[in-house]
Short mmCIF file of C-alpha atoms in Angstrom, two decimals:
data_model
loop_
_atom_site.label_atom_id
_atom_site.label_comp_id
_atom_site.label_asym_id
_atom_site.label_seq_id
_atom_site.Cartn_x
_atom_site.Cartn_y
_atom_site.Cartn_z
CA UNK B 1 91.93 32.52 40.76
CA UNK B 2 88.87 31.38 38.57
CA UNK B 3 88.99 31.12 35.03
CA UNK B 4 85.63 30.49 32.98
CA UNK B 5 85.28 29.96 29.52
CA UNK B 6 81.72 30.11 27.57
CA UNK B 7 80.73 29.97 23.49
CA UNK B 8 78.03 31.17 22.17
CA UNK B 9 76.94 29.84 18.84
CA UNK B 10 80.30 27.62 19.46
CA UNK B 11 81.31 24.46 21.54
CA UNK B 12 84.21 25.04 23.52
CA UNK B 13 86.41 22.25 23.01
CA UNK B 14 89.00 21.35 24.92
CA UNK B 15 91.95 22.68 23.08
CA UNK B 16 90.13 25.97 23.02
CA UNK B 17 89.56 25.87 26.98
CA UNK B 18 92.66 24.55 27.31
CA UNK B 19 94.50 27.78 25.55
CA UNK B 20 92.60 30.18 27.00
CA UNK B 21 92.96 29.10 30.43
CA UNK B 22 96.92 28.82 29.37
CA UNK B 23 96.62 32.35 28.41
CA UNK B 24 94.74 34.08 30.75
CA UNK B 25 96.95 32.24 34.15
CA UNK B 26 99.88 34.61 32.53
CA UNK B 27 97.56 37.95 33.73
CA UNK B 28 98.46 37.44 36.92
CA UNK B 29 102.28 38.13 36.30
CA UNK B 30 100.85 41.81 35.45
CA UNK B 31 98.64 42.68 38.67
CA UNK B 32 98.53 39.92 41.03
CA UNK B 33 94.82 40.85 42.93
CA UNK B 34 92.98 39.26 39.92
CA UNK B 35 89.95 37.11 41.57
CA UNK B 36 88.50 35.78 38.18
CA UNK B 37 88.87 35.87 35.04
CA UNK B 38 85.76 35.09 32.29
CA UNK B 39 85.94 34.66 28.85
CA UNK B 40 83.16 34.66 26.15
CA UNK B 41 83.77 33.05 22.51
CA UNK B 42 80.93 33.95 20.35
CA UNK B 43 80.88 32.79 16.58
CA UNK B 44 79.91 35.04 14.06
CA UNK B 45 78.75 35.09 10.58
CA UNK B 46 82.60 36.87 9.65
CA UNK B 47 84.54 35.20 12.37
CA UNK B 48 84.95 35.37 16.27
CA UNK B 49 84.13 37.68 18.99
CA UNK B 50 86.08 37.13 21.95
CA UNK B 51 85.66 39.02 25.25
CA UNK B 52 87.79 38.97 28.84
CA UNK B 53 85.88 40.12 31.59
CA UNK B 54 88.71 40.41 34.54
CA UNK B 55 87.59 40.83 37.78
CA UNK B 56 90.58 42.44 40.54
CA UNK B 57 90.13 43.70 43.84
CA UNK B 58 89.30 46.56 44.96
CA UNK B 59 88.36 47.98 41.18
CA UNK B 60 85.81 47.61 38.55
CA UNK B 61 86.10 44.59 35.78
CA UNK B 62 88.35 45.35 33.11
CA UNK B 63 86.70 44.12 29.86
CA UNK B 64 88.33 43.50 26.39
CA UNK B 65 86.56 42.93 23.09
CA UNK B 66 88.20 41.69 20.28
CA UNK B 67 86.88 40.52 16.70
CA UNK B 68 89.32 38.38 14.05
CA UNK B 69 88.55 35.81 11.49
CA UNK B 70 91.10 33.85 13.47
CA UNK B 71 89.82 32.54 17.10
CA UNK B 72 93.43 31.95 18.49
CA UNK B 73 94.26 35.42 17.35
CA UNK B 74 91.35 37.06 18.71
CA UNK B 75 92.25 35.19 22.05
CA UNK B 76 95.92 36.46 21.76
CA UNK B 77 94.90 39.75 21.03
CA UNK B 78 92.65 40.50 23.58
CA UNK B 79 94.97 39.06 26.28
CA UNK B 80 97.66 41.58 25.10
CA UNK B 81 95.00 44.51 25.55
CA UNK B 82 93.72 42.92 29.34
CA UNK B 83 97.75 43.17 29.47
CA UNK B 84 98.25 46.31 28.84
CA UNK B 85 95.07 47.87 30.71
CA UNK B 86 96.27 45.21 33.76
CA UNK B 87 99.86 46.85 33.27
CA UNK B 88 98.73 50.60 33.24
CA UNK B 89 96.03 49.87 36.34
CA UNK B 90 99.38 48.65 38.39
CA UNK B 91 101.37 51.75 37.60
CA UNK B 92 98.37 53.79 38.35
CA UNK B 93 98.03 52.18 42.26
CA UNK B 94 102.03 52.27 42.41
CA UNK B 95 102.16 56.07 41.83
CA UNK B 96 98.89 56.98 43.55
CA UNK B 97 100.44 55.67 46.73
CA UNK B 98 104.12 56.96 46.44
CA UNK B 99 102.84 59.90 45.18
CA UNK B 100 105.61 62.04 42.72
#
């Protein structure tokens, strides 16, 4: 699985690249067909845009935005939404194929 990490307005150091990609390895325990995951950090005048762009087969991407004065808490809450959507796309394909 690929994991990329760009800034805009921002320089990505390594700490920052270094938690996100810490982060977004853990999607995998939620739907394992994720090919790629990318991940935008844009600075803003009122704090931090962060978006997840995750890529899984045989579907579209799944994209979270998230805004917070706090970058590590934008990246912490996005990854619980690309979570949750990951988490609901699984139980979608699980009962779609058992059928109820």
């Amino acid at each position: 699985m690929q994991i990329n990490v760009k800034g805009k307005h921002i320089e990505i150091t390594e700490a920052i690249d270094t938690y996100v990609r810490t982060k977004a390895a853990k999607l995998v325990r939620y739907f394992d067909k994720v090919l790629s995951i990318d991940c935008v950090i844009e600075k803003e005048a009122n704090g931090f845009h962060v978006e997840f762009i995750v890529d899984v087969e045989h579907h579209d991407d799944f994209i979270v935005n998230y805004r917070d004065q706090d970058l590590y808490a934008a990246i912490d809450l996005a990854i619980d939404r690309e979570a949750r959507q990951l988490t609901d796309h699984k139980s979608r394909v699980r009962d779609h194929k058992h059928g109820q």
